[in-house]
PDB file of C-alpha atoms and ligand atoms in Angstrom:
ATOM      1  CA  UNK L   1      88.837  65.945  88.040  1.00 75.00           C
ATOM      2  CA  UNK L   2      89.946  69.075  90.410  1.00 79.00           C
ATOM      3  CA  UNK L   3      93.105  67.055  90.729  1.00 83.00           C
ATOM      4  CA  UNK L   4      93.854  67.448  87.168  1.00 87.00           C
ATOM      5  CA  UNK L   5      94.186  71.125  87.010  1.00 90.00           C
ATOM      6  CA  UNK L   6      97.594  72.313  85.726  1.00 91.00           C
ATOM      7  CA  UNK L   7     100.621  72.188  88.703  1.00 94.00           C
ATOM      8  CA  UNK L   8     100.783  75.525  88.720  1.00 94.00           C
ATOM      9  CA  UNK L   9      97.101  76.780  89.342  1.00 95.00           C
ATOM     10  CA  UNK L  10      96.907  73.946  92.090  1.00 95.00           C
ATOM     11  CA  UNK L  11     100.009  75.490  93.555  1.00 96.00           C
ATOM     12  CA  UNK L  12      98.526  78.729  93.496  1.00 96.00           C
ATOM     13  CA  UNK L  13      95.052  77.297  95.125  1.00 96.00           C
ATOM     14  CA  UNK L  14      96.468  75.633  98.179  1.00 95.00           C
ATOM     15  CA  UNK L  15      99.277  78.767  98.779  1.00 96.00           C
ATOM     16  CA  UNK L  16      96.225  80.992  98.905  1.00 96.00           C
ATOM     17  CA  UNK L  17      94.321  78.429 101.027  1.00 94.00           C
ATOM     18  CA  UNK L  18      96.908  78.198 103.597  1.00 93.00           C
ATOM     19  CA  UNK L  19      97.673  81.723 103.384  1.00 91.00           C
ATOM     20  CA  UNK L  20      94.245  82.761 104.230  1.00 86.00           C
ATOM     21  CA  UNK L  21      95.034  86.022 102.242  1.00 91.00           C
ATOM     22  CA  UNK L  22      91.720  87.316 101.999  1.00 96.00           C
ATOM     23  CA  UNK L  23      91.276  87.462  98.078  1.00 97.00           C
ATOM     24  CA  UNK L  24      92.845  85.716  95.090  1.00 97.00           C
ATOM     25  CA  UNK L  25      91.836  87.066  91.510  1.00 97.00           C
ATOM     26  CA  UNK L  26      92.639  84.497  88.891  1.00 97.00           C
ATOM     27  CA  UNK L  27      93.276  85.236  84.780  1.00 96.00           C
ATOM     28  CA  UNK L  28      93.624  83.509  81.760  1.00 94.00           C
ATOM     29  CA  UNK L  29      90.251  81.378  81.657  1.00 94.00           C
ATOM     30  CA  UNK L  30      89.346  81.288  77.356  1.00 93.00           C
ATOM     31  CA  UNK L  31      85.594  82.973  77.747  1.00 94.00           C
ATOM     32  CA  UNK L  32      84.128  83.308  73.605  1.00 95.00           C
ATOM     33  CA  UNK L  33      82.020  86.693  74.203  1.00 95.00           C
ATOM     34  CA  UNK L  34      79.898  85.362  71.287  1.00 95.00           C
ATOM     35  CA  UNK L  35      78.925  82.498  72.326  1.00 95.00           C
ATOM     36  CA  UNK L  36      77.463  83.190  75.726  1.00 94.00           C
ATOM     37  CA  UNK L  37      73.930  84.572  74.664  1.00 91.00           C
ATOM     38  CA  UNK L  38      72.559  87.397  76.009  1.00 92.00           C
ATOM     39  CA  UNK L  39      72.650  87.816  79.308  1.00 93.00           C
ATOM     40  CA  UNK L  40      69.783  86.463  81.395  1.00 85.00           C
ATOM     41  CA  UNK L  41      68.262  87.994  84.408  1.00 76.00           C
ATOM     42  CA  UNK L  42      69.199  86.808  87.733  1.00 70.00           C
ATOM     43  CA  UNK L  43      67.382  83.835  89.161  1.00 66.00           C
ATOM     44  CA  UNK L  44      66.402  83.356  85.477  1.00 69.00           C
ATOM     45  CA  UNK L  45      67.385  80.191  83.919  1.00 73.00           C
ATOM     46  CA  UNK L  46      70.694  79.742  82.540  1.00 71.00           C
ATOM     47  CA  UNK L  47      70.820  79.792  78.982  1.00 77.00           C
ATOM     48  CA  UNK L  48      71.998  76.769  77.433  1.00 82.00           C
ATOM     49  CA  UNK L  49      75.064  76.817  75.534  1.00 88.00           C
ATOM     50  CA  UNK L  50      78.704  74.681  75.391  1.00 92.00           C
ATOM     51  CA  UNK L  51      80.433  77.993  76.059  1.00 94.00           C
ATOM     52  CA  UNK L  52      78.483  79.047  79.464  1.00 94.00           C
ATOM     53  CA  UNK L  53      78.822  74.812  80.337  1.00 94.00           C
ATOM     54  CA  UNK L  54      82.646  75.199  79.895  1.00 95.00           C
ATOM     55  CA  UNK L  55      82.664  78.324  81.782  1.00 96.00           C
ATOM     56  CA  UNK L  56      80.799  76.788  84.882  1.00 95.00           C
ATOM     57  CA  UNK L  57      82.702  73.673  84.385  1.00 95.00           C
ATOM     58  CA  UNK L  58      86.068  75.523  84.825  1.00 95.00           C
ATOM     59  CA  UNK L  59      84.443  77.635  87.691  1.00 96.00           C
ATOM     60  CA  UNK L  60      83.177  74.398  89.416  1.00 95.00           C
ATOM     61  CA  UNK L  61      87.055  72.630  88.711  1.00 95.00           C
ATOM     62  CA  UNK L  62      88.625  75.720  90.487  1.00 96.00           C
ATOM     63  CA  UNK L  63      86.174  75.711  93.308  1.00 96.00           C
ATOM     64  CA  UNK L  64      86.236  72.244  93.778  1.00 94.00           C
ATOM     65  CA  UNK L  65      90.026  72.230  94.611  1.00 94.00           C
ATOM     66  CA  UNK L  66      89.803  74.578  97.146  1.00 94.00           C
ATOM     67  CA  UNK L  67      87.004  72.844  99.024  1.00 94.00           C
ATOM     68  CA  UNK L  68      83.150  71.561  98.567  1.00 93.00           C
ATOM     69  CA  UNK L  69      81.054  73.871  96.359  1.00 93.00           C
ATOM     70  CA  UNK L  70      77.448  74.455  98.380  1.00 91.00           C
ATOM     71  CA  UNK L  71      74.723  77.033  97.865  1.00 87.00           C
ATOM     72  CA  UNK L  72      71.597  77.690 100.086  1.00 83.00           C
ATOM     73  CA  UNK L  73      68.485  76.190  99.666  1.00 81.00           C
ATOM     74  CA  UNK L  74      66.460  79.130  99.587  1.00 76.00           C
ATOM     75  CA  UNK L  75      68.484  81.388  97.615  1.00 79.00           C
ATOM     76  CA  UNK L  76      67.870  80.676  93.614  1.00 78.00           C
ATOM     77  CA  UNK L  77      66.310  77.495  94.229  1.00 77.00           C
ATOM     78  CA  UNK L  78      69.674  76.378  95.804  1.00 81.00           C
ATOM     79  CA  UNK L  79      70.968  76.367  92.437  1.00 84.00           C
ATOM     80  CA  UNK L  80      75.016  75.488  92.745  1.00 89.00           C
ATOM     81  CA  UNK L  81      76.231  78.194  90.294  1.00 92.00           C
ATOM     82  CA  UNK L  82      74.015  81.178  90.281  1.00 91.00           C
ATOM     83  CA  UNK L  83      74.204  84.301  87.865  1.00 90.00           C
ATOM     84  CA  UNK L  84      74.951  87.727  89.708  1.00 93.00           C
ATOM     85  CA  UNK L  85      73.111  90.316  87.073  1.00 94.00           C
ATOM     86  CA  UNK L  86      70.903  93.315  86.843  1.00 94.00           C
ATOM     87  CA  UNK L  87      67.330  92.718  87.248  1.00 92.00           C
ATOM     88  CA  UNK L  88      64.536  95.584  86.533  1.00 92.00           C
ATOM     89  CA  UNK L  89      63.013  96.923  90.079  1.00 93.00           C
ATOM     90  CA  UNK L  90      66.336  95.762  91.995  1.00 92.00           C
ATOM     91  CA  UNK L  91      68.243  99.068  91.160  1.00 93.00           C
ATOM     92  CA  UNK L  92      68.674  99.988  94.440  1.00 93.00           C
ATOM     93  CA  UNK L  93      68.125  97.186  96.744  1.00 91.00           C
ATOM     94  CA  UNK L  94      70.848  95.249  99.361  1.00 87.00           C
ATOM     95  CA  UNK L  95      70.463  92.230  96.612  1.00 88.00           C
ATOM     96  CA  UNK L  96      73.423  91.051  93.703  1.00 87.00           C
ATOM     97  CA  UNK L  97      70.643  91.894  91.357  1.00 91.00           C
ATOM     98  CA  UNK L  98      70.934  95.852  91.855  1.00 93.00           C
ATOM     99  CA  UNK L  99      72.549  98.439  90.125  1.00 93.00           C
ATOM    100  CA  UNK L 100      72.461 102.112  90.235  1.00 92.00           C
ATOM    101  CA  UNK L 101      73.068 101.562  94.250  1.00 95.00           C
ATOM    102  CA  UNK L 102      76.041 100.806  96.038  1.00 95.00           C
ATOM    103  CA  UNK L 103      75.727  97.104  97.239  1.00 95.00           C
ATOM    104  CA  UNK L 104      77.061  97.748 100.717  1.00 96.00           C
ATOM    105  CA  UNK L 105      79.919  95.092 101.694  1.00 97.00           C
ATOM    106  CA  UNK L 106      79.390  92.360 103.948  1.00 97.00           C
ATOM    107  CA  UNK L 107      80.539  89.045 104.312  1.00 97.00           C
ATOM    108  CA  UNK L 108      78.165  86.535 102.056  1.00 95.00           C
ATOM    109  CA  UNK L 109      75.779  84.987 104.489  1.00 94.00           C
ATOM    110  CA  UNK L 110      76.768  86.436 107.280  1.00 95.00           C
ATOM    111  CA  UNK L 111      73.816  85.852 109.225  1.00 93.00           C
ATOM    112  CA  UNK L 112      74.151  82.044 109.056  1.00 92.00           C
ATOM    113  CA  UNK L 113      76.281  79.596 110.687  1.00 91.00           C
ATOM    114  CA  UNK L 114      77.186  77.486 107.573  1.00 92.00           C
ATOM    115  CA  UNK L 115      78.320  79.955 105.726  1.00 94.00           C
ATOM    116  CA  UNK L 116      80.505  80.033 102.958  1.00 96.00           C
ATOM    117  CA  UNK L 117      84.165  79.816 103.525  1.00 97.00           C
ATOM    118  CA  UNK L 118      85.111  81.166 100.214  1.00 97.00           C
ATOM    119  CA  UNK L 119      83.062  82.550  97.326  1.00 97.00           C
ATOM    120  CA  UNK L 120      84.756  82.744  93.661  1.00 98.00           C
ATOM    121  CA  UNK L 121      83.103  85.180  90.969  1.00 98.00           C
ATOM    122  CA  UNK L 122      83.713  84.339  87.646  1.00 98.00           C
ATOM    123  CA  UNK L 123      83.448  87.191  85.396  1.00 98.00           C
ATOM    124  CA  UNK L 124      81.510  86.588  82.284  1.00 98.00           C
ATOM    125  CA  UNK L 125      80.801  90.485  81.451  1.00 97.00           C
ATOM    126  CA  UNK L 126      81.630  93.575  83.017  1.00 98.00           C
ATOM    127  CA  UNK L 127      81.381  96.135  79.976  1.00 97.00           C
ATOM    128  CA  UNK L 128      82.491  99.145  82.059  1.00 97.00           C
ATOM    129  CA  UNK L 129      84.996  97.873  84.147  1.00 98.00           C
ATOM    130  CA  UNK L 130      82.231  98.140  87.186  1.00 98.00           C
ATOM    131  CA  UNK L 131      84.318  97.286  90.236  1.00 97.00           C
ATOM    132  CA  UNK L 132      83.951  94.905  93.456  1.00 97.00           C
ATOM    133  CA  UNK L 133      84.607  96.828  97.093  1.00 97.00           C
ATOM    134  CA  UNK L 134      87.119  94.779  98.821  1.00 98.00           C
ATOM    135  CA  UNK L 135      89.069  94.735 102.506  1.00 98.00           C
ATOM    136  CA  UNK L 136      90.367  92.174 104.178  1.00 98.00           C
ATOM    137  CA  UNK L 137      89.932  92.169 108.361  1.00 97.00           C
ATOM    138  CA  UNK L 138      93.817  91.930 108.606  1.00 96.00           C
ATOM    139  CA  UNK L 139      94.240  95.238 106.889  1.00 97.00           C
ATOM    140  CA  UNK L 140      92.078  97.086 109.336  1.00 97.00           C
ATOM    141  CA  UNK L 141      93.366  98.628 112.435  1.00 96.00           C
ATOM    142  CA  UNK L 142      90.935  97.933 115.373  1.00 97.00           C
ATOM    143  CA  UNK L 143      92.217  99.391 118.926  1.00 96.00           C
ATOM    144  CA  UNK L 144      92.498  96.634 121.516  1.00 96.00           C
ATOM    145  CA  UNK L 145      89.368  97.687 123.587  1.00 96.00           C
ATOM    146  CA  UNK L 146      87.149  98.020 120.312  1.00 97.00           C
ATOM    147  CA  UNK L 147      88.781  94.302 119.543  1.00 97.00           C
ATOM    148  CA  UNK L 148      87.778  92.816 122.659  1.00 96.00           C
ATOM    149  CA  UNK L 149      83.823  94.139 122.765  1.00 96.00           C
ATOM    150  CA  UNK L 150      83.828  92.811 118.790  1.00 97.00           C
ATOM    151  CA  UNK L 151      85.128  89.396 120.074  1.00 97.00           C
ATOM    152  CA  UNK L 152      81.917  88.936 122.168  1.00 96.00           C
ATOM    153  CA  UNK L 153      78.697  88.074 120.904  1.00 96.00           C
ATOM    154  CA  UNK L 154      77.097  91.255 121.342  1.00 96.00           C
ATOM    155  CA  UNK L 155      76.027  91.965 117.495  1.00 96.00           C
ATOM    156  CA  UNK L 156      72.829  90.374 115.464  1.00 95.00           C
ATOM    157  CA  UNK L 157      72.349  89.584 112.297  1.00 95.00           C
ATOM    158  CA  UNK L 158      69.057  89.384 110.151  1.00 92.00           C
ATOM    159  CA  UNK L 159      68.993  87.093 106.682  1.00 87.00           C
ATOM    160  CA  UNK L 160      68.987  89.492 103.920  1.00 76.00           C
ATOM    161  CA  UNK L 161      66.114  89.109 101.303  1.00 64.00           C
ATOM    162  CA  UNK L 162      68.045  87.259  99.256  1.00 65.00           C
ATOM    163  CA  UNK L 163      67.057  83.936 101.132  1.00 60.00           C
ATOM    164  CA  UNK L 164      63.578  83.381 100.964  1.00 56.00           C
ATOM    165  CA  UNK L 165      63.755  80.122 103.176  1.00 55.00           C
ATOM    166  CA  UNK L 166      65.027  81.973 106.211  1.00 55.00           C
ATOM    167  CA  UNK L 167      62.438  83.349 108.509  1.00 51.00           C
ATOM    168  CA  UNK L 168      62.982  86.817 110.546  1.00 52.00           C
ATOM    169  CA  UNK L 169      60.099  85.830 112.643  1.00 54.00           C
ATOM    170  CA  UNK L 170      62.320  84.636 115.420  1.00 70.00           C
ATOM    171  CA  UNK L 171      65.070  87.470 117.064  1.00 79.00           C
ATOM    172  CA  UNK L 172      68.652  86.113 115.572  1.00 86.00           C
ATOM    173  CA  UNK L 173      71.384  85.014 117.943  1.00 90.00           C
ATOM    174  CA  UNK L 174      73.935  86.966 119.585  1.00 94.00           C
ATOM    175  CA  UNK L 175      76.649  86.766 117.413  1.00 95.00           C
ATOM    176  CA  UNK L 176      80.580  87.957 117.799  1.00 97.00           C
ATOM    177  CA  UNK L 177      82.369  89.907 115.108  1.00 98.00           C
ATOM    178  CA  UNK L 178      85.480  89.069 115.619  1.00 98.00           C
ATOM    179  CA  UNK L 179      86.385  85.019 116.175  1.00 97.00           C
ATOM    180  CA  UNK L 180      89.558  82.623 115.884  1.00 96.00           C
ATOM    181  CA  UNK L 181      92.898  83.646 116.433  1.00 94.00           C
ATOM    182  CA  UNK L 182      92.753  87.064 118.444  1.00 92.00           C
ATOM    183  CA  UNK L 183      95.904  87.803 116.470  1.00 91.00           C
ATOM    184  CA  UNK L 184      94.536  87.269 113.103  1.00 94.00           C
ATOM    185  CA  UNK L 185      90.805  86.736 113.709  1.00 96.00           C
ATOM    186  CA  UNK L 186      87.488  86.035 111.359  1.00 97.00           C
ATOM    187  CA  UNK L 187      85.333  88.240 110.352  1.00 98.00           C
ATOM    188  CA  UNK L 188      81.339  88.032 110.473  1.00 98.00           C
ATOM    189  CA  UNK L 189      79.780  91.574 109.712  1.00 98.00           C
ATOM    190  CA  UNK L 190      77.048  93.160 106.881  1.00 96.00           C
ATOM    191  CA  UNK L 191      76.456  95.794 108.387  1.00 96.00           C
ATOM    192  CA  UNK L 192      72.920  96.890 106.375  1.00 93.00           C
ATOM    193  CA  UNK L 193      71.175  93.655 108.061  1.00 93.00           C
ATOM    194  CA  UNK L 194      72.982  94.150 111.836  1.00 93.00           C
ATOM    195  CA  UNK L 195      73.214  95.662 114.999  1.00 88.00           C
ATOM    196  CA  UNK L 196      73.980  95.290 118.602  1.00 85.00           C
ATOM    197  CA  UNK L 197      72.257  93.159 121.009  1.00 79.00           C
ATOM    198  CA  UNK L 198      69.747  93.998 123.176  1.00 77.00           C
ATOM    199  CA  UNK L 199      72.433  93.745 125.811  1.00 78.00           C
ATOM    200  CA  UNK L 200      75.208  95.263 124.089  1.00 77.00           C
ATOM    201  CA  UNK L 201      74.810  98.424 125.279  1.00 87.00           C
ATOM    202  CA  UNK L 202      76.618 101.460 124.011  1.00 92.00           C
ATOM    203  CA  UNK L 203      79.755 100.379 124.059  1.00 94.00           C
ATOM    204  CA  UNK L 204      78.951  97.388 121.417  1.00 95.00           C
ATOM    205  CA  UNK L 205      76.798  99.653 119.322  1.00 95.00           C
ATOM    206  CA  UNK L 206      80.334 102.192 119.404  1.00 96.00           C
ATOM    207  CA  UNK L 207      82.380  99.540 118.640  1.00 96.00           C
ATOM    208  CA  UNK L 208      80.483  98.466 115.322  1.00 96.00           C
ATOM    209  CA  UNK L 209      80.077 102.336 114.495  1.00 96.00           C
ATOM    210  CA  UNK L 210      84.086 101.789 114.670  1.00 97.00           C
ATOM    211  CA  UNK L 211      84.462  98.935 112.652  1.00 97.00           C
ATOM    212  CA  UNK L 212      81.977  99.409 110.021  1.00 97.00           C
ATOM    213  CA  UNK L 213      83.508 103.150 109.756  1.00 97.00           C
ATOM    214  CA  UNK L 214      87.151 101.704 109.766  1.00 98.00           C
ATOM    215  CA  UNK L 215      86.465  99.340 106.679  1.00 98.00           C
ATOM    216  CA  UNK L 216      84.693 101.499 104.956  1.00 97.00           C
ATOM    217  CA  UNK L 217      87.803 104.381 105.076  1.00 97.00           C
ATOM    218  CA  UNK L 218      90.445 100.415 103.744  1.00 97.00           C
ATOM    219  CA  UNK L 219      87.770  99.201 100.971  1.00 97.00           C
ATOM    220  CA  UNK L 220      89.726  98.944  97.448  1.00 97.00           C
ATOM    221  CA  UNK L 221      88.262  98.428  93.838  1.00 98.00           C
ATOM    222  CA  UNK L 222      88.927  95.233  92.106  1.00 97.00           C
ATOM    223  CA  UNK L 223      87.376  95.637  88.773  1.00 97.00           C
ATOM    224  CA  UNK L 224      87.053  91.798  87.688  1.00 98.00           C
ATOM    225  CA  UNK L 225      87.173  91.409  83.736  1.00 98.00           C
ATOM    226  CA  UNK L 226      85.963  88.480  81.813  1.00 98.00           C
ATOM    227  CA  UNK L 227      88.086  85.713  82.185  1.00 97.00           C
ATOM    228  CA  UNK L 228      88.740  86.365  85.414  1.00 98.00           C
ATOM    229  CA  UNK L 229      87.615  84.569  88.483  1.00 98.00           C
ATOM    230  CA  UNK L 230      88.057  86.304  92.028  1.00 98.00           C
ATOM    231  CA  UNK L 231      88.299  84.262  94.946  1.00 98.00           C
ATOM    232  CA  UNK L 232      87.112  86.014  98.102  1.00 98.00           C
ATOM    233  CA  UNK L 233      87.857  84.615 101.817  1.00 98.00           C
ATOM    234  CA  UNK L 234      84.366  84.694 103.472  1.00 98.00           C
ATOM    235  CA  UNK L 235      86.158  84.319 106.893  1.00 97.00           C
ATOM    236  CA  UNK L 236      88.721  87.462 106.233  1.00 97.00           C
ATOM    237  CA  UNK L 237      87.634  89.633 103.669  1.00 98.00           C
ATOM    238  CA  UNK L 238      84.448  91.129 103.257  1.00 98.00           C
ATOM    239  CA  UNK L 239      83.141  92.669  99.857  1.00 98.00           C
ATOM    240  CA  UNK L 240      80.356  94.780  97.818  1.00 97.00           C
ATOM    241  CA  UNK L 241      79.937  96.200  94.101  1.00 97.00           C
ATOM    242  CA  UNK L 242      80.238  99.936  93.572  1.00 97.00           C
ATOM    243  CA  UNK L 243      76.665 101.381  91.434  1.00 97.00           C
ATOM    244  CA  UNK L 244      76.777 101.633  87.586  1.00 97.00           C
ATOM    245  CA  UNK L 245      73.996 102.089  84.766  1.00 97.00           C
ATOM    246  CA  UNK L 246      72.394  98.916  84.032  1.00 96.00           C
ATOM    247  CA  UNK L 247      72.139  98.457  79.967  1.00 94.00           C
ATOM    248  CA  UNK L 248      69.335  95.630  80.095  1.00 94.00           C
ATOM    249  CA  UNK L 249      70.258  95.362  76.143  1.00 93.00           C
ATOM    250  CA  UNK L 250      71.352  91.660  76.728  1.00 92.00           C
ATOM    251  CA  UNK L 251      75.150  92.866  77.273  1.00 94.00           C
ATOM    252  CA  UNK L 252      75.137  93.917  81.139  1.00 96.00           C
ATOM    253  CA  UNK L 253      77.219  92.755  83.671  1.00 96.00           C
ATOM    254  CA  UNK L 254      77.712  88.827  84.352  1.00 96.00           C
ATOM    255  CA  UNK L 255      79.044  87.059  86.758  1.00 97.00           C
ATOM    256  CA  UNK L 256      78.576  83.455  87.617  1.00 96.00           C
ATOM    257  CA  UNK L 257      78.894  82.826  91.380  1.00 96.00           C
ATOM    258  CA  UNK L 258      79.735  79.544  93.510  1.00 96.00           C
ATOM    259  CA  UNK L 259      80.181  78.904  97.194  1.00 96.00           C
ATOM    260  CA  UNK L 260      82.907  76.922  98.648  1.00 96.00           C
ATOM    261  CA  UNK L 261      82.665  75.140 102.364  1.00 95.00           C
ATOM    262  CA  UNK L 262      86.322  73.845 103.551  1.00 95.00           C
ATOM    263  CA  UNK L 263      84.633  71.087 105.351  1.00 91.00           C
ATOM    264  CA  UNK L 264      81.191  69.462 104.840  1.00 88.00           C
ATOM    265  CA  UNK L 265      81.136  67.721 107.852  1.00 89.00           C
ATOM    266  CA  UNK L 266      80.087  70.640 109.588  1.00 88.00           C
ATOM    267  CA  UNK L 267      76.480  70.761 107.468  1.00 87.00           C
ATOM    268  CA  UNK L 268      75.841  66.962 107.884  1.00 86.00           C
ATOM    269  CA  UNK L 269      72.484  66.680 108.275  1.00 85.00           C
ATOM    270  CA  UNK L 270      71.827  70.278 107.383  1.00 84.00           C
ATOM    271  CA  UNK L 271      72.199  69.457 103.615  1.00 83.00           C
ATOM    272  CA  UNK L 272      69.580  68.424 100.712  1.00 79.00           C
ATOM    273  CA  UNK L 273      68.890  68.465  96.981  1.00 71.00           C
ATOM    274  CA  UNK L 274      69.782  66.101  94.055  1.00 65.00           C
ATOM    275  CA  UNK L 275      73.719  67.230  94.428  1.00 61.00           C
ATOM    276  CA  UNK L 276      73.334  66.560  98.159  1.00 62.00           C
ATOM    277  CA  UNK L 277      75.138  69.996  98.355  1.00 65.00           C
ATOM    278  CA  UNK L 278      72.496  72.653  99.257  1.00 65.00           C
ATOM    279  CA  UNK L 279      72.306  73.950 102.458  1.00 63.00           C
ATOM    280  CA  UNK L 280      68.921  73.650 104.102  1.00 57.00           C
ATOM    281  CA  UNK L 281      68.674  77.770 105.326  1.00 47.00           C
ATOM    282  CA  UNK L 282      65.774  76.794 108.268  1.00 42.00           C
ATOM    283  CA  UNK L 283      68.158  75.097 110.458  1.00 42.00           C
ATOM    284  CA  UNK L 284      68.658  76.795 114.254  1.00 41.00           C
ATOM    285  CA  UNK L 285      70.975  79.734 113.909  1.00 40.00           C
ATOM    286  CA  UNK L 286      73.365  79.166 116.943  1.00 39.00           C
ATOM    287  CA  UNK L 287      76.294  81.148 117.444  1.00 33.00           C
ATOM    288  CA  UNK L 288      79.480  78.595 115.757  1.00 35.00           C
TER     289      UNK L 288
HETATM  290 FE1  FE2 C 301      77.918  89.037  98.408  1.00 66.35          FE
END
């Protein structure tokens, strides 16, 4: 179906694949305001309704092109599309479903192995314009020694709260920040849920101060508006939500959320559920 999509949006798709840009945001998609329903809680049940099934249809059809839409077992039930909305108590947690706090940027997942290579938003409501932090890796100037300690596997990473499958029980791998291409390298950091390795040192524990410090002085507002879908690189560009006043009035902030894996080969044997597409969170974190 994926292969349908108009010429030009599937020319747009695999530029930005190749390109590995770091974010594409997407406009146009038809999204009738009132016919959505209120807006639900997160981890609530989706209302049902044709105009939220056309919207995740077209946000599945998009994601689909650019790879294999996943989710994780233990977050949402391993629902495939999940909402991302304001839920009473979260205010000011680390979780999608806060508000009034700064969700701190991070790369989704970063604690696990398989995750996502891509993650696209798809903006259902966003009444005051509330924007999404944004930087890609390639924008951020890192000095060569700072480089080289982030390109060792120095750092940890615990799960955020967010995955109720993953256990904290056991001490996390040792993990590099930096990986690929030393030219033009990945990206693995979120910082609220890391630090460095037992035998990191000073040094490693300098070199994140640097990093996290560096991003946070390159992080741009994209304010995503309905109709919109932004496509974040997992891999090179990290992202958050700025705070804003939660209405809880039925008319807050909506976004429905999908994650993409370029290759599900790497999960065989990792995966379950009816769509054969979550990702099973308990498996060994090892340091791919
Ligand atoms: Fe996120």
């Amino acid at each position: 179906m994926s292969q349908e999509l108009p010429v030009a949006l599937r020319r747009t798709l695999v530029d930005f694949r190749l390109s590995g840009d770091g974010g594409l945001l997407l406009a146009g998609l038809p999204i009738v305001d009132a016919d959505l329903g209120a807006s639900p809680p997160v981890m609530s049940a989706p209302p049902r309704n044709g105009e939220l099934a056309r919207a995740d249809a077209m946000l599945l059809l998009i994601a689909s092109f650019l790879g294999y839409p996943v989710s994780q077992a233990g977050v949402d039930d391993g629902h495939l599309v999940r909402h991302v909305s304001p839920l009473p108590g979260h205010e000011n947690t680390q979780l999608g479903s806060s508000s009034a706090g700064e969700l701190m940027w991070h790369n989704e997942d970063a604690y696990h192995p398989l995750r996502p290579d891509w993650i696209c938003l798809l903006c259902l409501r966003n009444p005051d314009g509330t924007a999404t932090s944004f930087a890609r890796i390639d924008d951020i100037p890192i000095d060569d020694s700072t480089r080289s300690l982030l390109a060792r596997p120095l750092f940890r990473i615990e799960p955020d709260s967010s995955n109720t499958a993953s256990s904290t029980a056991a001490e996390p791998p040792a993990v590099a920040v930096l990986t690929g291409d030393p030219s033009r390298p990945f990206v693995r950091l979120d910082p609220a849920f890391m630090f460095r390795a037992s035998g990191g040192g000073d040094e490693a524990a300098a070199a994140l101060e640097e990093v996290i410090k560096a991003v946070d002085q390159r992080l741009q507002d994209v304010s995503v508006a309905p109709g919109e879908i932004l496509i974040i690189d997992n891999l090179r560009a990290v992202h958050g939500r700025r705070p804003f006043s939660a209405r809880y009035d039925g008319h807050d902030r909506w976004l429905r959320i999908v994650n993409v894996a370029a290759d599900l080969r790497r999960s065989e044997g990792f995966r379950t559920g009816d769509h054969g597409r979550a990702v099973v969170a308990e498996i060994e974190l090892d340091t791919r």
